PDB file of C-alpha atoms in Angstrom:
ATOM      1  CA  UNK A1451     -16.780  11.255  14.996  1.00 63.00           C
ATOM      2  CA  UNK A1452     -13.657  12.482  16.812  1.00 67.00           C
ATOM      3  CA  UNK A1453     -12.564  13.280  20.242  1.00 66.00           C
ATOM      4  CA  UNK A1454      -9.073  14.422  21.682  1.00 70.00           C
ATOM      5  CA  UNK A1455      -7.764  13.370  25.147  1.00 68.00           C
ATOM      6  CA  UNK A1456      -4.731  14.038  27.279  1.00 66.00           C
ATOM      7  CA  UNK A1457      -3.575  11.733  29.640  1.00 65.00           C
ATOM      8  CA  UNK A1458      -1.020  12.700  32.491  1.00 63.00           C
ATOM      9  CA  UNK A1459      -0.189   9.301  33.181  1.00 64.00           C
ATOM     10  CA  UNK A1460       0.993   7.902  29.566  1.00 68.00           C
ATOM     11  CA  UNK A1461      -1.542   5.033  29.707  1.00 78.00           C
ATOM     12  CA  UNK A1462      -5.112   4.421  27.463  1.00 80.00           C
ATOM     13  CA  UNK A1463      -7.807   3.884  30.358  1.00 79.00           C
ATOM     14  CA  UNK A1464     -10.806   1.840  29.586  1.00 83.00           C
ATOM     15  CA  UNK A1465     -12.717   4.654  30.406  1.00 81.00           C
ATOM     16  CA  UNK A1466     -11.287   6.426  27.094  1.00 78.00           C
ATOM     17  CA  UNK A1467     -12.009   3.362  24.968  1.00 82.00           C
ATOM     18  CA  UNK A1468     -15.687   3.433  26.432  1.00 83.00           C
ATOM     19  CA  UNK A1469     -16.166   7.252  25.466  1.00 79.00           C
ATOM     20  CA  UNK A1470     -15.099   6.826  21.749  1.00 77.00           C
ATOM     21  CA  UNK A1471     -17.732   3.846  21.509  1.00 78.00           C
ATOM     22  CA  UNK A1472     -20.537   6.325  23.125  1.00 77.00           C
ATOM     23  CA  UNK A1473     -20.062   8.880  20.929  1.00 73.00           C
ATOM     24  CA  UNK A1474     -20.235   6.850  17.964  1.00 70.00           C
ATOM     25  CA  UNK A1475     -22.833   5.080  19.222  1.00 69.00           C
ATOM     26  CA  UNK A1476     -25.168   8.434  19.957  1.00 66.00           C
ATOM     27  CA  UNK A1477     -27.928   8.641  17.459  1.00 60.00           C
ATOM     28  CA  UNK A1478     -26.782  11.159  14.635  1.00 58.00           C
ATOM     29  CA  UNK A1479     -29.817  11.582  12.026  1.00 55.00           C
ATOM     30  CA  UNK A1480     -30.231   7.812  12.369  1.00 56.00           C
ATOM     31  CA  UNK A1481     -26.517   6.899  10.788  1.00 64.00           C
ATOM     32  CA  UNK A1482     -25.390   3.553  11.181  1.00 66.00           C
ATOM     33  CA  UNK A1483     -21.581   3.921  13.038  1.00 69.00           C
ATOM     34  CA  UNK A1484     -21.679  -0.019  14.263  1.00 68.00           C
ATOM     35  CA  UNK A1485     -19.601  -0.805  10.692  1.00 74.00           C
ATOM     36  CA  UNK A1486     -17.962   2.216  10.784  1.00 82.00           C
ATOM     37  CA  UNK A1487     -14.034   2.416  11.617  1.00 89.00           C
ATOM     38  CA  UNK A1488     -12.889   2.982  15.306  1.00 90.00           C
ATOM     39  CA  UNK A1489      -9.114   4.113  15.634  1.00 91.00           C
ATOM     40  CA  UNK A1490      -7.656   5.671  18.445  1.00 90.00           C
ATOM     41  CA  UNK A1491      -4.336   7.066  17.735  1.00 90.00           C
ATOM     42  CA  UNK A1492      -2.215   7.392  20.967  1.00 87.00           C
ATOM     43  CA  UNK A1493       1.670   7.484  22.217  1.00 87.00           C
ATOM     44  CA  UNK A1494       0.727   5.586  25.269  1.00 84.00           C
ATOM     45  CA  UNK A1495       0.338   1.824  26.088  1.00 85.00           C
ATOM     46  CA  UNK A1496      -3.808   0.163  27.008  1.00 86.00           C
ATOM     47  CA  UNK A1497      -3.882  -1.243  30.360  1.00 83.00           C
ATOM     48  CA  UNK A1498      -5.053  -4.596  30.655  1.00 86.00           C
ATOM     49  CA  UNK A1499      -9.041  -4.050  31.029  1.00 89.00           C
ATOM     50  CA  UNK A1500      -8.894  -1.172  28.057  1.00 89.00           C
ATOM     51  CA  UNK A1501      -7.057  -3.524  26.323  1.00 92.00           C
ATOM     52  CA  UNK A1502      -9.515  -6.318  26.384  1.00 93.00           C
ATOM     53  CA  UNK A1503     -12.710  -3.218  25.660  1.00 91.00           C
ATOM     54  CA  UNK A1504     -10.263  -2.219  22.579  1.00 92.00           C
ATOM     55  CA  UNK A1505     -10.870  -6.053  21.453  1.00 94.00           C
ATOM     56  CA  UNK A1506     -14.288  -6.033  22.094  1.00 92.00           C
ATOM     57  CA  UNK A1507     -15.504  -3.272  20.009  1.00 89.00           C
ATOM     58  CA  UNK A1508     -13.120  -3.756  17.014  1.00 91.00           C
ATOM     59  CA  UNK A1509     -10.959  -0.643  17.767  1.00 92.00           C
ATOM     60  CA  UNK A1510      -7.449  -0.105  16.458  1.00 94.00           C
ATOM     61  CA  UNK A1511      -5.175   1.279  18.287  1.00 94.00           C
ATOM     62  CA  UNK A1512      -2.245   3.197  16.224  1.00 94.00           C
ATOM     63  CA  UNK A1513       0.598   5.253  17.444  1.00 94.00           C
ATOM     64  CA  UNK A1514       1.527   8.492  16.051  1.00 93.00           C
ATOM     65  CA  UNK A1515       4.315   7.388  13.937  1.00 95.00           C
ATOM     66  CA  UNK A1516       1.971   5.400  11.686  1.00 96.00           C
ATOM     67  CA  UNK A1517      -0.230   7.638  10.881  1.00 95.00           C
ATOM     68  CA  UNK A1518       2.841  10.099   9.502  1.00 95.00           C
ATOM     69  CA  UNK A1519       3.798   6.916   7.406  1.00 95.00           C
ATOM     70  CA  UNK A1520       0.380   6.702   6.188  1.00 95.00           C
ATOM     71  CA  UNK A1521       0.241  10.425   5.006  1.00 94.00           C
ATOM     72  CA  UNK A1522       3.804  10.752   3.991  1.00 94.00           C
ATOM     73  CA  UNK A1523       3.295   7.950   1.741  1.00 94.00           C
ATOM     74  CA  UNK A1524      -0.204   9.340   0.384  1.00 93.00           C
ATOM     75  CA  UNK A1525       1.875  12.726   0.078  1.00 92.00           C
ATOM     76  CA  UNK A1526       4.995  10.933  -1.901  1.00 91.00           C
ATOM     77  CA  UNK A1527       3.220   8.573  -4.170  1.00 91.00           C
ATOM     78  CA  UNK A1528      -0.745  10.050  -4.976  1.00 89.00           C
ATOM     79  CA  UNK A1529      -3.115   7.357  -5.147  1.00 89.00           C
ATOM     80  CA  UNK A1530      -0.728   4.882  -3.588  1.00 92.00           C
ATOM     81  CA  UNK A1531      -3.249   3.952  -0.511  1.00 94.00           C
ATOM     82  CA  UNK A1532      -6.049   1.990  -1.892  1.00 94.00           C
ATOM     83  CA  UNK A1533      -8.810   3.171   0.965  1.00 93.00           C
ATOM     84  CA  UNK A1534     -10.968   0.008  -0.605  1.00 94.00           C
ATOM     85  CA  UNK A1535      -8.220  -2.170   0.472  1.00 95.00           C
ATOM     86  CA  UNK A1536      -7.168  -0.544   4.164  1.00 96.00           C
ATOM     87  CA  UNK A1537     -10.763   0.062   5.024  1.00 94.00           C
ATOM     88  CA  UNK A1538     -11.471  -3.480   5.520  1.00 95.00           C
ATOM     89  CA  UNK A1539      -7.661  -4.140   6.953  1.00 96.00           C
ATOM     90  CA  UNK A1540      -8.484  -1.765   9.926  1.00 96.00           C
ATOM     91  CA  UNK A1541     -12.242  -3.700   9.936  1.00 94.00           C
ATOM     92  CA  UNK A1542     -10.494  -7.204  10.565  1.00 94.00           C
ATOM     93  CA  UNK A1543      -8.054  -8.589  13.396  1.00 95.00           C
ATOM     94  CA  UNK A1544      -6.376  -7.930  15.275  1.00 96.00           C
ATOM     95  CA  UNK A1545      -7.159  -5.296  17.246  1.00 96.00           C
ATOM     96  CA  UNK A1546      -6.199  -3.262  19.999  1.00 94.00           C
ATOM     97  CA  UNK A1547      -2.059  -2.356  20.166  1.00 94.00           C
ATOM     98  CA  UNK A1548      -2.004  -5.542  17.525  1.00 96.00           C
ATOM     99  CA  UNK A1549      -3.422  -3.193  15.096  1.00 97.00           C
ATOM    100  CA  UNK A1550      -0.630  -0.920  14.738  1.00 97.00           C
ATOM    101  CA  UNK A1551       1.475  -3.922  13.619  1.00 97.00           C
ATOM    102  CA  UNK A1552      -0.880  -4.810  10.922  1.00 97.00           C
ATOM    103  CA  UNK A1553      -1.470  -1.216   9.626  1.00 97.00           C
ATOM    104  CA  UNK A1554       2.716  -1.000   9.051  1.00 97.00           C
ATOM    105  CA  UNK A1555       2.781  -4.642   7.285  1.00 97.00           C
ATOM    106  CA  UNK A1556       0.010  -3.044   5.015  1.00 97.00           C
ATOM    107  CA  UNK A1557       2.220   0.196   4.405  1.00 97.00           C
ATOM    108  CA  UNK A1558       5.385  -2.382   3.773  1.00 96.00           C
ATOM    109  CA  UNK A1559       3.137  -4.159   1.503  1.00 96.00           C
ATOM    110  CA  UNK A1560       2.523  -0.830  -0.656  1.00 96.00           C
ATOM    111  CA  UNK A1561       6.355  -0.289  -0.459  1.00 96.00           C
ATOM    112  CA  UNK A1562       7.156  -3.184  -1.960  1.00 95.00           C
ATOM    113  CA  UNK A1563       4.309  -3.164  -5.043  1.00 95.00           C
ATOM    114  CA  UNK A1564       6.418   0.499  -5.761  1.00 96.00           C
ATOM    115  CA  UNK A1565       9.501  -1.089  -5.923  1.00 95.00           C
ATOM    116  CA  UNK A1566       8.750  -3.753  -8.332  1.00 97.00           C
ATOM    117  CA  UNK A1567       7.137  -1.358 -10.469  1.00 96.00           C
ATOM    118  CA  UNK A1568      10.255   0.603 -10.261  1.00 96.00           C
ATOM    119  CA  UNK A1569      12.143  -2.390 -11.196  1.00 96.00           C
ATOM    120  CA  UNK A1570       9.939  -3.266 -14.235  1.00 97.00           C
ATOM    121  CA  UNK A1571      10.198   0.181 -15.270  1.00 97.00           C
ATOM    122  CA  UNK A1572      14.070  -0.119 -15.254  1.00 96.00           C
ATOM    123  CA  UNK A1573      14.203  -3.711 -16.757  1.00 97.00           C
ATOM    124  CA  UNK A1574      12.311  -2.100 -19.690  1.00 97.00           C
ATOM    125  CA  UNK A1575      14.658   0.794 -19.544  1.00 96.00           C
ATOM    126  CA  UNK A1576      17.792  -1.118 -19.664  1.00 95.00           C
ATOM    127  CA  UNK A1577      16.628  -3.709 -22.636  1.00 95.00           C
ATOM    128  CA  UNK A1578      16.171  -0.922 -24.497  1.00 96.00           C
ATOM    129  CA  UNK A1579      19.559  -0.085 -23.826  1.00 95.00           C
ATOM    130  CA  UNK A1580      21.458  -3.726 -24.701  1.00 93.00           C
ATOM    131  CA  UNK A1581      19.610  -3.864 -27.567  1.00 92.00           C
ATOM    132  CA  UNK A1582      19.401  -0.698 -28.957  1.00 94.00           C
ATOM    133  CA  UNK A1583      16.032  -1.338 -30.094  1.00 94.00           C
ATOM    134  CA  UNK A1584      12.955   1.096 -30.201  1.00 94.00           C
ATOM    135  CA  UNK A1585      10.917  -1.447 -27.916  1.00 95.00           C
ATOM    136  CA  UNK A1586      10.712  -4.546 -25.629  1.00 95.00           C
ATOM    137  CA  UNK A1587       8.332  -7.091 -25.092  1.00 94.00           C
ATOM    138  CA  UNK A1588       7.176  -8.640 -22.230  1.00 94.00           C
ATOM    139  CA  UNK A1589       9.439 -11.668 -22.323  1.00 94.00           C
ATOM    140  CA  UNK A1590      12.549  -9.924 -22.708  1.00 95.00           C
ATOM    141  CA  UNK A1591      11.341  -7.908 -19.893  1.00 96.00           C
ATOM    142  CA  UNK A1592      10.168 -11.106 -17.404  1.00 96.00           C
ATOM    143  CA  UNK A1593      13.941 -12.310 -17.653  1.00 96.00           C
ATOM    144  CA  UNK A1594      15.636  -9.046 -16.729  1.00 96.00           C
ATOM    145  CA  UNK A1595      13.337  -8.625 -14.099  1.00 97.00           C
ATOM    146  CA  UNK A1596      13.790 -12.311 -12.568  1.00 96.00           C
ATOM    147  CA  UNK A1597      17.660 -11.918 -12.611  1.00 94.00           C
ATOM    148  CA  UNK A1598      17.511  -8.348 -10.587  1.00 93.00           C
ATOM    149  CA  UNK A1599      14.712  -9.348  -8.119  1.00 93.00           C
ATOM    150  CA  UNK A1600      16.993 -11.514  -6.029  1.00 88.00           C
ATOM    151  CA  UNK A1601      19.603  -9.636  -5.712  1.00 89.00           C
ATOM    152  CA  UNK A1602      16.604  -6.296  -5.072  1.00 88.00           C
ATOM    153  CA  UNK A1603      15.372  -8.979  -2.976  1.00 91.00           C
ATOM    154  CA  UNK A1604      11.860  -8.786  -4.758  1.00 95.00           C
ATOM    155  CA  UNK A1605       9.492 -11.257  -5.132  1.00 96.00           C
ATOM    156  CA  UNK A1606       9.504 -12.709  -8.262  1.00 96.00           C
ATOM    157  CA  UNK A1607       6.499 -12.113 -10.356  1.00 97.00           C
ATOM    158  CA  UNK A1608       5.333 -14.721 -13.302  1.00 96.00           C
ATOM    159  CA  UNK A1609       5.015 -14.069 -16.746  1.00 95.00           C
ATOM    160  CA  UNK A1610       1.379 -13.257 -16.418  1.00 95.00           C
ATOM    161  CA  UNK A1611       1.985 -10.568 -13.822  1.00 97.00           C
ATOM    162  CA  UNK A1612       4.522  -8.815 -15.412  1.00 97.00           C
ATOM    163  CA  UNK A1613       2.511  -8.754 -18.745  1.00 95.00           C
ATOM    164  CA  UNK A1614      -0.537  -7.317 -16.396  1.00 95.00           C
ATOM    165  CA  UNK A1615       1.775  -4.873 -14.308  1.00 97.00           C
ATOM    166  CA  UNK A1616       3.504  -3.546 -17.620  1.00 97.00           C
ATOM    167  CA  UNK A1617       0.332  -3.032 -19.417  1.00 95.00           C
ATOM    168  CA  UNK A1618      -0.624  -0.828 -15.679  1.00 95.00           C
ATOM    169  CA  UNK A1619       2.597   1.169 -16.037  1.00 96.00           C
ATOM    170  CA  UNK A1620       2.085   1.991 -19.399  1.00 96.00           C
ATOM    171  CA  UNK A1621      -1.240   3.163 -18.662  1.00 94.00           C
ATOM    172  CA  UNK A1622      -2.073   6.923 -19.513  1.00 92.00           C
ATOM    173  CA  UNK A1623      -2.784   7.560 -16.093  1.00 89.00           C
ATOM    174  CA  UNK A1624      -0.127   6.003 -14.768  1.00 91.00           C
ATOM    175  CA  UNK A1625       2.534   7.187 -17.950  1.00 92.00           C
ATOM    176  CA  UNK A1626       5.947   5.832 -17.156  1.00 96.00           C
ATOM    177  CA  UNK A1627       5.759   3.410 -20.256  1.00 97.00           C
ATOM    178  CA  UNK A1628       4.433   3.691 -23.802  1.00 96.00           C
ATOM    179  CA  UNK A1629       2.789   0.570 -25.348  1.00 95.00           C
ATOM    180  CA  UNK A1630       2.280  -0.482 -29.173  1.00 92.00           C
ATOM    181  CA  UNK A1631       1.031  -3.301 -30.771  1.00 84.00           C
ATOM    182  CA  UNK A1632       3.058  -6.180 -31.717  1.00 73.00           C
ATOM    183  CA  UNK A1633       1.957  -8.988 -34.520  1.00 63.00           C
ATOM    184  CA  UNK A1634       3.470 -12.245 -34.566  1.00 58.00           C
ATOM    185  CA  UNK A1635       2.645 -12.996 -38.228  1.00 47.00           C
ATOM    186  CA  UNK A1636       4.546 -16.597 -37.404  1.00 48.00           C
ATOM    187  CA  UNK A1637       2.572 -17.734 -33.990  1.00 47.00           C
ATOM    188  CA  UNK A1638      -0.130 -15.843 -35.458  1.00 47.00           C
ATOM    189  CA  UNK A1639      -0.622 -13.720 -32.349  1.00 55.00           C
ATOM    190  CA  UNK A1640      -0.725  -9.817 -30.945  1.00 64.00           C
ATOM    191  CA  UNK A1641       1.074  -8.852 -28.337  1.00 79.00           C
ATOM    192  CA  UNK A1642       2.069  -5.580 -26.565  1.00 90.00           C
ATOM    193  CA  UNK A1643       5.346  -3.996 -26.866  1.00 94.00           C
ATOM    194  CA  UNK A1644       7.021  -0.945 -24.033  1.00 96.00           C
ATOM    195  CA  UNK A1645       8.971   1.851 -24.433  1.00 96.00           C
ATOM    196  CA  UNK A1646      10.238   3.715 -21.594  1.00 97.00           C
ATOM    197  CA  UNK A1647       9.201   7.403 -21.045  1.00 96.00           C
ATOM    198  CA  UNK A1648      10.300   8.380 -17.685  1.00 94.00           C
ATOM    199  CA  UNK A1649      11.474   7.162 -14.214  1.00 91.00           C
ATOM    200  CA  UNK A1650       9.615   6.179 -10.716  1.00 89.00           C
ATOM    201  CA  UNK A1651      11.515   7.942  -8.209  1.00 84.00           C
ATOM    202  CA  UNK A1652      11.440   6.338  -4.858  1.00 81.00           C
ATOM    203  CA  UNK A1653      12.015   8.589  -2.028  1.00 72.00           C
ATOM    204  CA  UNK A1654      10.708   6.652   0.878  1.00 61.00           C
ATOM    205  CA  UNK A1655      13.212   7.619   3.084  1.00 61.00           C
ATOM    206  CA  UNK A1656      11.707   6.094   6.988  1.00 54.00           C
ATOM    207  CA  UNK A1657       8.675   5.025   5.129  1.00 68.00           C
ATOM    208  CA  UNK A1658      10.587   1.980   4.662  1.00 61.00           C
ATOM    209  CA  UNK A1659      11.309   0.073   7.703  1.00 54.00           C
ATOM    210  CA  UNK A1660       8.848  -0.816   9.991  1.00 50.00           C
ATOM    211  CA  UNK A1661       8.418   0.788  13.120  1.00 47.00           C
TER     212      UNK A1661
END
């Protein structure tokens, strides 16, 4: 349920916010809307009252700018936006101009899961490349990438999540590692070893401040 609106004035009336919450509130072959997500996506500032009706009925308000960060990062990196994930972000508080705020810290958020995986991709890249071996396992792997997330200022990931992010990358959907199995005939144990098969290219550009 949609509706465009011009305002010569460069503020969000109540009157606006009001509108969107009739129309999605008008019976449509008995669909339940009351769950459903309210945005309104404007240039302008709320006024006081349409601020406090924005509150009231759970509707984000999100400038312009975030939406192009939302669909140039869906256009740079497929599959990036987990709509299972932001659906209930723009269901929760805040609301209102607050929302905006929270929609770019969930972008940022995305950002930053890319870049590690970029990182992990080049710790397994350049282990390969000291060693001169064929593969890498993970705990070769968890060092590199604890000594270049500092300085990347990354957050550092433990030995579990690396294991679980590595065994991601090296999906066949995702294909930026290979994987093979790994026996430890002396701790009696199998464990994954990664091969490097091609980069993640970051091109984020103004995707990745804030706004």
């Amino acid at each position: 349920v949609g509706q465009r609106k011009e305002s010569k004035h460069g503020h969000i009336p109540s009157s606006d916010i009001e509108k969107l919450m009739h129309l999605s509130n008008a019976p449509r072959q008995s669909t339940d809307y009351s769950q459903g997500v309210k945005i309104v996506f404007a240039a302008g500032s709320l006024k006081n009252h349409a601020k406090q009706t924005a509150i009231n009925n759970c509707v984000n308000i999100m400038r312009p700018e975030t939406l192009q960060r939302l669909t140039e990062l869906q256009a740079q990196h497929p599959g990036a936006i987990d709509l299972y994930k932001l659906k209930p972000c723009l269901q929760s508080a805040p609301f209102a101009e607050e929302a905006d705020t929270k929609v770019n810290l969930f972008i940022d958020n995305i950002l930053q899961q890319l870049e590690v995986r970029a990182e992990l991709i080049r710790a397994v890249k350049n282990c390969l490349e000291n060693t001169g071996e064929s593969s890498v396992g993970t705990d070769a792997v968890f060092f590199v990438y604890a000594a270049s997330a500092s300085q990347a200022k990354l957050p550092q990931l433990s030995r579990q999540e690396v294991q679980e992010t590595l065994i991601e990358l090296s999906s066949p959907l995702a294909g930026y590692l290979g994987r093979v199995d790994d026996i430890d005939e002396l701790a009696d144990r199998r464990s994954n070893r990664y091969y490097f098969l091609r980069e993640h290219h970051l091109e984020h550009g103004a995707l990745s401040a804030t706004r």
